[in-house]
């Protein structure tokens, strides 16, 4: 898909004014609308990072699919992990409406040029981790993503509506699993507490660096891409989660956690920002494992991509180049098809 023109036309002031007015009126910017290049680039970066997080996030829980303790637990976990795949696909599609190419985005992820959420670089050591991820990680995702349903970019905002409905199921299945374990044996309760101890702080880091160290936030908020600051969302998550922890009967690993009677909000201890920086820049416990696995999935399934792309070309009456091979050729085929027919071809990743 060719990117929209990089250069503004002569009447760019009028276009900018129209864009600003659209955002100010809380209307949506759509793919064919003019938009500032910074807005487009910021959105591609954010949506790609979000998509990568959904796809990489399948790994820590996917590790438990074969070991889930009953058919019921297996069915719930399988549905949840498949939902995450779907979230990744909606988001890659949203990025494509901005002129990005999903195969290129995947390459950037694998080469370390784009990031994904630091939380997925921690290991799932016991089955209680599955419950805690649903409760805390999907719970944090809900806090982050509900405001994105009002994002100024139409395709992103609309994708988020369905994503949030599914995240709500993810959070509830996690909490229900933990409730079941807490009503079980001492060993099960200890397992839940241990998982909470390990995931609590990384969950708070999911909201990103503190506002004082988040240089791009102000512009994203002015553009209506982001609706609340990192610290505001983090506080909302803590306020929502502490009563849930009490009801569950677990202790959150923060001795400084206390209710401020004046504000009605919870105060919490200092976050180890060095840990976040270390994990984001590749030094977490599972960074190498996650990317190695993603690379293997791309390479081992290249034949599926090739077959699906050839089939899509055939269906639209186009002849796939017989001597071509490799992903760059595949991308070319898909691009030509979309440009000429005006219809997006069956995406290779939808078949993988
Ligand atoms: Fe998700
Ligand atoms: Fe989820």
mmCIF file of C-alpha atoms and ligand atoms in Angstrom:
data_model
loop_
_atom_site.group_PDB
_atom_site.id
_atom_site.type_symbol
_atom_site.label_atom_id
_atom_site.label_comp_id
_atom_site.label_asym_id
_atom_site.label_seq_id
_atom_site.Cartn_x
_atom_site.Cartn_y
_atom_site.Cartn_z
ATOM 1 C CA UNK A 1 0.000 0.000 0.000
ATOM 2 C CA UNK A 2 1.519 3.280 -1.012
ATOM 3 C CA UNK A 3 1.823 5.909 1.670
ATOM 4 C CA UNK A 4 -0.242 9.041 1.253
ATOM 5 C CA UNK A 5 1.675 12.060 -0.027
ATOM 6 C CA UNK A 6 4.423 13.190 2.293
ATOM 7 C CA UNK A 7 4.389 16.732 1.036
ATOM 8 C CA UNK A 8 1.609 19.007 2.001
ATOM 9 C CA UNK A 9 -0.222 20.688 -0.825
ATOM 10 C CA UNK A 10 -0.068 24.442 -1.188
ATOM 11 C CA UNK A 11 -3.139 24.940 0.962
ATOM 12 C CA UNK A 12 -1.659 22.970 3.844
ATOM 13 C CA UNK A 13 -2.712 25.628 6.307
ATOM 14 C CA UNK A 14 -6.334 24.929 5.476
ATOM 15 C CA UNK A 15 -5.757 21.176 5.740
ATOM 16 C CA UNK A 16 -4.025 21.570 9.086
ATOM 17 C CA UNK A 17 -6.868 23.763 10.305
ATOM 18 C CA UNK A 18 -9.403 21.166 9.196
ATOM 19 C CA UNK A 19 -7.437 18.417 10.960
ATOM 20 C CA UNK A 20 -7.189 20.474 14.145
ATOM 21 C CA UNK A 21 -10.889 21.268 14.069
ATOM 22 C CA UNK A 22 -11.783 17.602 13.534
ATOM 23 C CA UNK A 23 -9.694 16.550 16.536
ATOM 24 C CA UNK A 24 -11.015 19.404 18.675
ATOM 25 C CA UNK A 25 -14.605 18.469 17.841
ATOM 26 C CA UNK A 26 -13.897 14.858 18.914
ATOM 27 C CA UNK A 27 -14.648 13.619 15.414
ATOM 28 C CA UNK A 28 -12.548 10.866 13.898
ATOM 29 C CA UNK A 29 -9.658 11.156 11.487
ATOM 30 C CA UNK A 30 -10.105 8.517 8.784
ATOM 31 C CA UNK A 31 -7.481 6.887 6.522
ATOM 32 C CA UNK A 32 -8.209 9.083 3.496
ATOM 33 C CA UNK A 33 -8.088 12.321 5.481
ATOM 34 C CA UNK A 34 -5.064 14.558 5.414
ATOM 35 C CA UNK A 35 -3.023 14.257 8.601
ATOM 36 C CA UNK A 36 0.304 15.656 9.802
ATOM 37 C CA UNK A 37 3.217 13.304 9.198
ATOM 38 C CA UNK A 38 4.071 13.316 12.899
ATOM 39 C CA UNK A 39 0.551 12.127 13.690
ATOM 40 C CA UNK A 40 0.820 9.303 11.155
ATOM 41 C CA UNK A 41 4.250 8.204 12.381
ATOM 42 C CA UNK A 42 3.242 8.340 16.027
ATOM 43 C CA UNK A 43 0.149 6.265 15.333
ATOM 44 C CA UNK A 44 2.039 3.663 13.321
ATOM 45 C CA UNK A 45 4.604 3.344 16.112
ATOM 46 C CA UNK A 46 1.959 3.068 18.823
ATOM 47 C CA UNK A 47 -0.372 0.703 16.944
ATOM 48 C CA UNK A 48 2.542 -1.511 15.855
ATOM 49 C CA UNK A 49 3.843 -1.677 19.415
ATOM 50 C CA UNK A 50 0.365 -2.569 20.581
ATOM 51 C CA UNK A 51 -0.025 -5.255 17.880
ATOM 52 C CA UNK A 52 3.378 -6.753 18.708
ATOM 53 C CA UNK A 53 2.411 -6.890 22.390
ATOM 54 C CA UNK A 54 -0.745 -8.850 21.593
ATOM 55 C CA UNK A 55 1.159 -11.373 19.470
ATOM 56 C CA UNK A 56 4.183 -11.769 21.761
ATOM 57 C CA UNK A 57 1.758 -11.851 24.708
ATOM 58 C CA UNK A 58 0.391 -15.161 23.416
ATOM 59 C CA UNK A 59 3.641 -16.883 24.355
ATOM 60 C CA UNK A 60 3.740 -16.789 28.175
ATOM 61 C CA UNK A 61 0.200 -18.127 28.480
ATOM 62 C CA UNK A 62 0.444 -20.365 25.429
ATOM 63 C CA UNK A 63 3.122 -22.250 27.347
ATOM 64 C CA UNK A 64 0.353 -23.526 29.654
ATOM 65 C CA UNK A 65 -2.129 -24.700 27.027
ATOM 66 C CA UNK A 66 -1.041 -28.318 27.177
ATOM 67 C CA UNK A 67 -0.621 -28.272 30.942
ATOM 68 C CA UNK A 68 -3.935 -26.662 31.899
ATOM 69 C CA UNK A 69 -5.412 -28.863 34.633
ATOM 70 C CA UNK A 70 -8.805 -29.653 33.072
ATOM 71 C CA UNK A 71 -10.674 -29.533 29.791
ATOM 72 C CA UNK A 72 -12.598 -26.500 31.057
ATOM 73 C CA UNK A 73 -9.414 -24.606 31.925
ATOM 74 C CA UNK A 74 -7.868 -25.589 28.616
ATOM 75 C CA UNK A 75 -10.906 -24.316 26.671
ATOM 76 C CA UNK A 76 -10.895 -20.991 28.548
ATOM 77 C CA UNK A 77 -7.171 -20.470 28.079
ATOM 78 C CA UNK A 78 -7.282 -21.440 24.419
ATOM 79 C CA UNK A 79 -10.107 -18.967 23.768
ATOM 80 C CA UNK A 80 -8.162 -16.253 25.564
ATOM 81 C CA UNK A 81 -4.919 -16.847 23.686
ATOM 82 C CA UNK A 82 -6.801 -16.932 20.373
ATOM 83 C CA UNK A 83 -8.422 -13.617 21.263
ATOM 84 C CA UNK A 84 -4.953 -12.118 21.642
ATOM 85 C CA UNK A 85 -4.059 -13.308 18.140
ATOM 86 C CA UNK A 86 -7.207 -11.585 16.890
ATOM 87 C CA UNK A 87 -6.251 -8.373 18.676
ATOM 88 C CA UNK A 88 -2.883 -8.428 16.946
ATOM 89 C CA UNK A 89 -4.547 -8.859 13.566
ATOM 90 C CA UNK A 90 -7.051 -6.012 14.053
ATOM 91 C CA UNK A 91 -4.184 -3.787 15.060
ATOM 92 C CA UNK A 92 -1.889 -4.709 12.171
ATOM 93 C CA UNK A 93 -4.847 -3.992 9.885
ATOM 94 C CA UNK A 94 -5.317 -0.592 11.534
ATOM 95 C CA UNK A 95 -1.596 0.144 10.993
ATOM 96 C CA UNK A 96 -1.968 -0.794 7.327
ATOM 97 C CA UNK A 97 -4.626 1.885 6.865
ATOM 98 C CA UNK A 98 -1.830 4.357 7.652
ATOM 99 C CA UNK A 99 0.424 2.976 4.921
ATOM 100 C CA UNK A 100 2.432 0.512 7.019
ATOM 101 C CA UNK A 101 3.146 -3.016 5.824
ATOM 102 C CA UNK A 102 2.538 -5.738 8.377
ATOM 103 C CA UNK A 103 5.376 -7.986 7.187
ATOM 104 C CA UNK A 104 7.692 -5.021 7.525
ATOM 105 C CA UNK A 105 6.377 -4.323 11.038
ATOM 106 C CA UNK A 106 7.038 -7.955 12.011
ATOM 107 C CA UNK A 107 10.568 -7.664 10.635
ATOM 108 C CA UNK A 108 11.104 -4.522 12.706
ATOM 109 C CA UNK A 109 9.923 -6.331 15.832
ATOM 110 C CA UNK A 110 12.228 -9.276 15.215
ATOM 111 C CA UNK A 111 15.175 -7.019 14.464
ATOM 112 C CA UNK A 112 14.579 -5.076 17.679
ATOM 113 C CA UNK A 113 13.651 -1.840 15.891
ATOM 114 C CA UNK A 114 10.153 -1.783 17.379
ATOM 115 C CA UNK A 115 9.164 -2.646 20.909
ATOM 116 C CA UNK A 116 6.425 -4.539 22.679
ATOM 117 C CA UNK A 117 5.152 -4.370 26.230
ATOM 118 C CA UNK A 118 7.865 -5.162 28.780
ATOM 119 C CA UNK A 119 5.443 -7.334 30.785
ATOM 120 C CA UNK A 120 5.696 -10.232 28.340
ATOM 121 C CA UNK A 121 9.379 -10.684 29.080
ATOM 122 C CA UNK A 122 8.620 -12.326 32.414
ATOM 123 C CA UNK A 123 8.186 -16.100 32.700
ATOM 124 C CA UNK A 124 5.013 -17.985 33.679
ATOM 125 C CA UNK A 125 6.395 -20.323 36.342
ATOM 126 C CA UNK A 126 3.167 -21.866 37.678
ATOM 127 C CA UNK A 127 -0.449 -22.183 36.612
ATOM 128 C CA UNK A 128 -1.349 -19.412 39.061
ATOM 129 C CA UNK A 129 0.537 -17.084 36.707
ATOM 130 C CA UNK A 130 -2.204 -17.643 34.135
ATOM 131 C CA UNK A 131 -4.769 -16.337 36.622
ATOM 132 C CA UNK A 132 -2.607 -13.421 37.707
ATOM 133 C CA UNK A 133 -1.904 -12.395 34.112
ATOM 134 C CA UNK A 134 -5.656 -12.328 33.436
ATOM 135 C CA UNK A 135 -6.374 -10.360 36.573
ATOM 136 C CA UNK A 136 -3.456 -7.894 36.603
ATOM 137 C CA UNK A 137 -2.032 -7.765 33.073
ATOM 138 C CA UNK A 138 -5.355 -7.825 31.237
ATOM 139 C CA UNK A 139 -6.747 -5.545 33.964
ATOM 140 C CA UNK A 140 -3.973 -3.031 33.259
ATOM 141 C CA UNK A 141 -4.611 -3.443 29.537
ATOM 142 C CA UNK A 142 -8.264 -2.517 30.095
ATOM 143 C CA UNK A 143 -7.266 0.669 31.956
ATOM 144 C CA UNK A 144 -4.951 1.566 29.085
ATOM 145 C CA UNK A 145 -7.275 0.621 26.251
ATOM 146 C CA UNK A 146 -10.749 1.789 27.262
ATOM 147 C CA UNK A 147 -9.748 5.450 26.680
ATOM 148 C CA UNK A 148 -8.351 4.422 23.276
ATOM 149 C CA UNK A 149 -11.918 3.634 22.143
ATOM 150 C CA UNK A 150 -12.140 7.443 21.900
ATOM 151 C CA UNK A 151 -8.822 7.826 20.095
ATOM 152 C CA UNK A 152 -8.944 10.412 17.319
ATOM 153 C CA UNK A 153 -7.945 7.871 14.643
ATOM 154 C CA UNK A 154 -11.089 6.021 13.503
ATOM 155 C CA UNK A 155 -9.742 2.534 12.653
ATOM 156 C CA UNK A 156 -7.762 2.366 15.914
ATOM 157 C CA UNK A 157 -10.692 3.539 18.035
ATOM 158 C CA UNK A 158 -13.094 1.071 16.418
ATOM 159 C CA UNK A 159 -10.670 -1.850 16.811
ATOM 160 C CA UNK A 160 -10.373 -1.016 20.494
ATOM 161 C CA UNK A 161 -14.105 -1.403 21.130
ATOM 162 C CA UNK A 162 -14.056 -5.102 20.384
ATOM 163 C CA UNK A 163 -10.634 -5.579 21.954
ATOM 164 C CA UNK A 164 -11.872 -4.093 25.232
ATOM 165 C CA UNK A 165 -14.910 -6.347 25.341
ATOM 166 C CA UNK A 166 -12.620 -9.341 25.009
ATOM 167 C CA UNK A 167 -10.133 -7.993 27.539
ATOM 168 C CA UNK A 168 -12.959 -7.818 30.016
ATOM 169 C CA UNK A 169 -13.521 -11.560 29.597
ATOM 170 C CA UNK A 170 -9.766 -12.108 30.022
ATOM 171 C CA UNK A 171 -9.711 -10.241 33.279
ATOM 172 C CA UNK A 172 -12.700 -12.100 34.655
ATOM 173 C CA UNK A 173 -11.440 -15.549 33.705
ATOM 174 C CA UNK A 174 -8.173 -14.756 35.495
ATOM 175 C CA UNK A 175 -9.902 -13.559 38.622
ATOM 176 C CA UNK A 176 -12.264 -16.553 38.610
ATOM 177 C CA UNK A 177 -9.296 -18.921 38.352
ATOM 178 C CA UNK A 178 -7.599 -17.191 41.287
ATOM 179 C CA UNK A 179 -10.788 -17.300 43.378
ATOM 180 C CA UNK A 180 -10.977 -21.040 42.753
ATOM 181 C CA UNK A 181 -7.358 -21.538 43.786
ATOM 182 C CA UNK A 182 -7.785 -19.378 46.901
ATOM 183 C CA UNK A 183 -10.648 -21.635 47.985
ATOM 184 C CA UNK A 184 -8.382 -24.674 47.497
ATOM 185 C CA UNK A 185 -5.390 -25.943 49.435
ATOM 186 C CA UNK A 186 -2.662 -24.060 51.310
ATOM 187 C CA UNK A 187 -0.286 -24.952 48.495
ATOM 188 C CA UNK A 188 -2.623 -23.382 45.938
ATOM 189 C CA UNK A 189 -2.999 -20.214 48.010
ATOM 190 C CA UNK A 190 0.774 -19.988 48.346
ATOM 191 C CA UNK A 191 1.089 -20.398 44.584
ATOM 192 C CA UNK A 192 -1.312 -17.490 43.978
ATOM 193 C CA UNK A 193 0.510 -15.262 46.464
ATOM 194 C CA UNK A 194 3.855 -16.060 44.873
ATOM 195 C CA UNK A 195 2.488 -15.174 41.434
ATOM 196 C CA UNK A 196 1.036 -11.899 42.743
ATOM 197 C CA UNK A 197 4.419 -11.060 44.313
ATOM 198 C CA UNK A 198 6.166 -11.536 40.983
ATOM 199 C CA UNK A 199 3.636 -9.781 38.694
ATOM 200 C CA UNK A 200 2.493 -6.781 40.747
ATOM 201 C CA UNK A 201 5.366 -4.398 40.055
ATOM 202 C CA UNK A 202 5.813 -5.332 36.381
ATOM 203 C CA UNK A 203 2.045 -4.692 35.978
ATOM 204 C CA UNK A 204 2.477 -1.151 37.284
ATOM 205 C CA UNK A 205 5.321 -0.669 34.800
ATOM 206 C CA UNK A 206 2.931 -1.495 31.943
ATOM 207 C CA UNK A 207 1.673 2.093 32.052
ATOM 208 C CA UNK A 208 5.066 3.315 30.935
ATOM 209 C CA UNK A 209 7.542 5.738 32.489
ATOM 210 C CA UNK A 210 6.402 8.449 34.914
ATOM 211 C CA UNK A 211 4.875 11.567 33.371
ATOM 212 C CA UNK A 212 8.021 13.513 34.176
ATOM 213 C CA UNK A 213 9.962 11.132 31.915
ATOM 214 C CA UNK A 214 7.459 10.701 29.076
ATOM 215 C CA UNK A 215 8.425 13.345 26.499
ATOM 216 C CA UNK A 216 5.998 12.352 23.720
ATOM 217 C CA UNK A 217 2.879 12.193 25.877
ATOM 218 C CA UNK A 218 1.896 15.860 25.601
ATOM 219 C CA UNK A 219 1.854 15.787 21.801
ATOM 220 C CA UNK A 220 -0.081 12.495 21.742
ATOM 221 C CA UNK A 221 -2.651 13.999 24.075
ATOM 222 C CA UNK A 222 -2.949 17.144 21.953
ATOM 223 C CA UNK A 223 -3.615 14.918 18.936
ATOM 224 C CA UNK A 224 -6.281 12.966 20.776
ATOM 225 C CA UNK A 225 -4.312 9.720 20.368
ATOM 226 C CA UNK A 226 -3.760 9.457 24.087
ATOM 227 C CA UNK A 227 -6.433 10.538 26.558
ATOM 228 C CA UNK A 228 -4.826 10.256 29.989
ATOM 229 C CA UNK A 229 -1.282 10.420 31.262
ATOM 230 C CA UNK A 230 0.698 7.321 32.279
ATOM 231 C CA UNK A 231 0.571 8.222 35.966
ATOM 232 C CA UNK A 232 -3.145 8.913 35.861
ATOM 233 C CA UNK A 233 -3.881 5.503 34.326
ATOM 234 C CA UNK A 234 -1.511 3.782 36.748
ATOM 235 C CA UNK A 235 -3.313 5.378 39.691
ATOM 236 C CA UNK A 236 -6.676 4.315 38.280
ATOM 237 C CA UNK A 237 -5.411 0.721 38.024
ATOM 238 C CA UNK A 238 -4.141 0.706 41.611
ATOM 239 C CA UNK A 239 -7.436 2.122 42.908
ATOM 240 C CA UNK A 240 -9.372 -0.523 41.006
ATOM 241 C CA UNK A 241 -7.130 -3.427 41.976
ATOM 242 C CA UNK A 242 -6.483 -3.007 45.712
ATOM 243 C CA UNK A 243 -10.091 -3.828 46.745
ATOM 244 C CA UNK A 244 -10.024 -6.821 44.390
ATOM 245 C CA UNK A 245 -6.848 -8.071 46.098
ATOM 246 C CA UNK A 246 -8.516 -7.725 49.497
ATOM 247 C CA UNK A 247 -11.557 -9.664 48.336
ATOM 248 C CA UNK A 248 -9.316 -12.346 46.882
ATOM 249 C CA UNK A 249 -7.319 -12.584 50.118
ATOM 250 C CA UNK A 250 -3.864 -11.873 48.723
ATOM 251 C CA UNK A 251 -1.316 -9.308 49.878
ATOM 252 C CA UNK A 252 0.063 -6.894 47.315
ATOM 253 C CA UNK A 253 3.874 -6.737 47.761
ATOM 254 C CA UNK A 254 4.077 -3.063 48.691
ATOM 255 C CA UNK A 255 4.363 -2.075 52.373
ATOM 256 C CA UNK A 256 3.686 1.558 51.443
ATOM 257 C CA UNK A 257 0.292 0.833 49.917
ATOM 258 C CA UNK A 258 -2.320 2.779 51.863
ATOM 259 C CA UNK A 259 -5.586 4.603 51.311
ATOM 260 C CA UNK A 260 -5.318 8.375 51.365
ATOM 261 C CA UNK A 261 -8.441 9.408 53.299
ATOM 262 C CA UNK A 262 -8.466 12.855 51.732
ATOM 263 C CA UNK A 263 -8.400 11.819 48.094
ATOM 264 C CA UNK A 264 -9.902 8.353 48.453
ATOM 265 C CA UNK A 265 -7.032 7.065 46.313
ATOM 266 C CA UNK A 266 -4.248 4.633 47.167
ATOM 267 C CA UNK A 267 -0.692 5.762 47.740
ATOM 268 C CA UNK A 268 1.922 3.276 46.611
ATOM 269 C CA UNK A 269 5.677 2.781 46.869
ATOM 270 C CA UNK A 270 8.397 3.746 44.396
ATOM 271 C CA UNK A 271 8.602 1.804 41.157
ATOM 272 C CA UNK A 272 11.975 0.461 40.067
ATOM 273 C CA UNK A 273 12.305 2.371 36.800
ATOM 274 C CA UNK A 274 15.748 0.894 36.215
ATOM 275 C CA UNK A 275 14.115 -2.502 35.941
ATOM 276 C CA UNK A 276 11.682 -1.192 33.320
ATOM 277 C CA UNK A 277 14.524 0.328 31.296
ATOM 278 C CA UNK A 278 16.535 -2.881 31.556
ATOM 279 C CA UNK A 279 13.648 -5.133 30.464
ATOM 280 C CA UNK A 280 12.530 -2.845 27.622
ATOM 281 C CA UNK A 281 16.047 -2.674 26.261
ATOM 282 C CA UNK A 282 16.411 -6.441 26.078
ATOM 283 C CA UNK A 283 17.634 -7.403 29.548
ATOM 284 C CA UNK A 284 14.499 -9.095 30.892
ATOM 285 C CA UNK A 285 14.343 -12.792 31.758
ATOM 286 C CA UNK A 286 12.656 -13.895 28.505
ATOM 287 C CA UNK A 287 13.407 -11.242 25.845
ATOM 288 C CA UNK A 288 15.651 -13.490 23.777
ATOM 289 C CA UNK A 289 13.288 -16.451 24.041
ATOM 290 C CA UNK A 290 10.271 -14.400 22.934
ATOM 291 C CA UNK A 291 11.925 -12.965 19.841
ATOM 292 C CA UNK A 292 13.592 -16.252 18.916
ATOM 293 C CA UNK A 293 10.208 -17.913 18.934
ATOM 294 C CA UNK A 294 8.577 -15.138 16.929
ATOM 295 C CA UNK A 295 11.356 -15.331 14.354
ATOM 296 C CA UNK A 296 10.938 -19.108 14.069
ATOM 297 C CA UNK A 297 7.160 -18.675 13.591
ATOM 298 C CA UNK A 298 7.768 -16.207 10.761
ATOM 299 C CA UNK A 299 10.399 -18.327 9.047
ATOM 300 C CA UNK A 300 8.826 -21.759 9.533
ATOM 301 C CA UNK A 301 5.467 -20.547 8.256
ATOM 302 C CA UNK A 302 6.748 -18.599 5.263
ATOM 303 C CA UNK A 303 5.320 -21.301 2.992
ATOM 304 C CA UNK A 304 1.827 -20.592 4.349
ATOM 305 C CA UNK A 305 2.282 -16.901 3.608
ATOM 306 C CA UNK A 306 3.457 -17.745 0.119
ATOM 307 C CA UNK A 307 0.539 -20.092 -0.588
ATOM 308 C CA UNK A 308 -2.048 -17.685 0.833
ATOM 309 C CA UNK A 309 -0.677 -14.776 -1.157
ATOM 310 C CA UNK A 310 -0.628 -16.789 -4.373
ATOM 311 C CA UNK A 311 -4.184 -17.927 -3.734
ATOM 312 C CA UNK A 312 -5.343 -14.371 -3.086
ATOM 313 C CA UNK A 313 -3.727 -13.222 -6.334
ATOM 314 C CA UNK A 314 -5.369 -16.069 -8.235
ATOM 315 C CA UNK A 315 -8.779 -15.297 -6.793
ATOM 316 C CA UNK A 316 -8.678 -11.750 -8.026
ATOM 317 C CA UNK A 317 -7.706 -12.963 -11.479
ATOM 318 C CA UNK A 318 -4.100 -11.954 -11.247
ATOM 319 C CA UNK A 319 -1.236 -14.199 -12.181
ATOM 320 C CA UNK A 320 1.316 -14.752 -9.414
ATOM 321 C CA UNK A 321 4.835 -14.355 -10.706
ATOM 322 C CA UNK A 322 6.057 -17.977 -11.165
ATOM 323 C CA UNK A 323 9.745 -17.353 -10.573
ATOM 324 C CA UNK A 324 9.457 -15.066 -7.567
ATOM 325 C CA UNK A 325 10.094 -16.092 -4.002
ATOM 326 C CA UNK A 326 10.678 -14.627 -0.571
ATOM 327 C CA UNK A 327 8.742 -12.173 1.522
ATOM 328 C CA UNK A 328 9.615 -9.046 -0.447
ATOM 329 C CA UNK A 329 8.101 -10.582 -3.550
ATOM 330 C CA UNK A 330 5.035 -11.600 -1.551
ATOM 331 C CA UNK A 331 4.586 -8.100 -0.281
ATOM 332 C CA UNK A 332 4.845 -6.788 -3.832
ATOM 333 C CA UNK A 333 2.109 -9.157 -4.986
ATOM 334 C CA UNK A 334 -0.214 -8.123 -2.200
ATOM 335 C CA UNK A 335 0.452 -4.458 -2.815
ATOM 336 C CA UNK A 336 -0.189 -4.660 -6.544
ATOM 337 C CA UNK A 337 -3.394 -6.533 -5.952
ATOM 338 C CA UNK A 338 -4.751 -4.042 -3.484
ATOM 339 C CA UNK A 339 -3.773 -1.069 -5.589
ATOM 340 C CA UNK A 340 -5.418 -2.380 -8.716
ATOM 341 C CA UNK A 341 -8.548 -3.904 -7.282
ATOM 342 C CA UNK A 342 -9.071 -1.422 -4.463
ATOM 343 C CA UNK A 343 -9.773 -4.403 -2.226
ATOM 344 C CA UNK A 344 -7.383 -5.636 0.380
ATOM 345 C CA UNK A 345 -6.228 -9.185 -0.431
ATOM 346 C CA UNK A 346 -6.547 -12.002 2.060
ATOM 347 C CA UNK A 347 -3.803 -11.188 4.455
ATOM 348 C CA UNK A 348 -1.128 -13.866 4.778
ATOM 349 C CA UNK A 349 -1.098 -13.626 8.566
ATOM 350 C CA UNK A 350 -4.828 -14.240 8.756
ATOM 351 C CA UNK A 351 -4.065 -17.717 7.438
ATOM 352 C CA UNK A 352 -1.174 -18.502 9.738
HETATM 353 FE FE1 LIG B 1 -5.377 -8.398 23.986
HETATM 354 FE FE1 LIG B 2 -6.118 -9.938 26.891
#
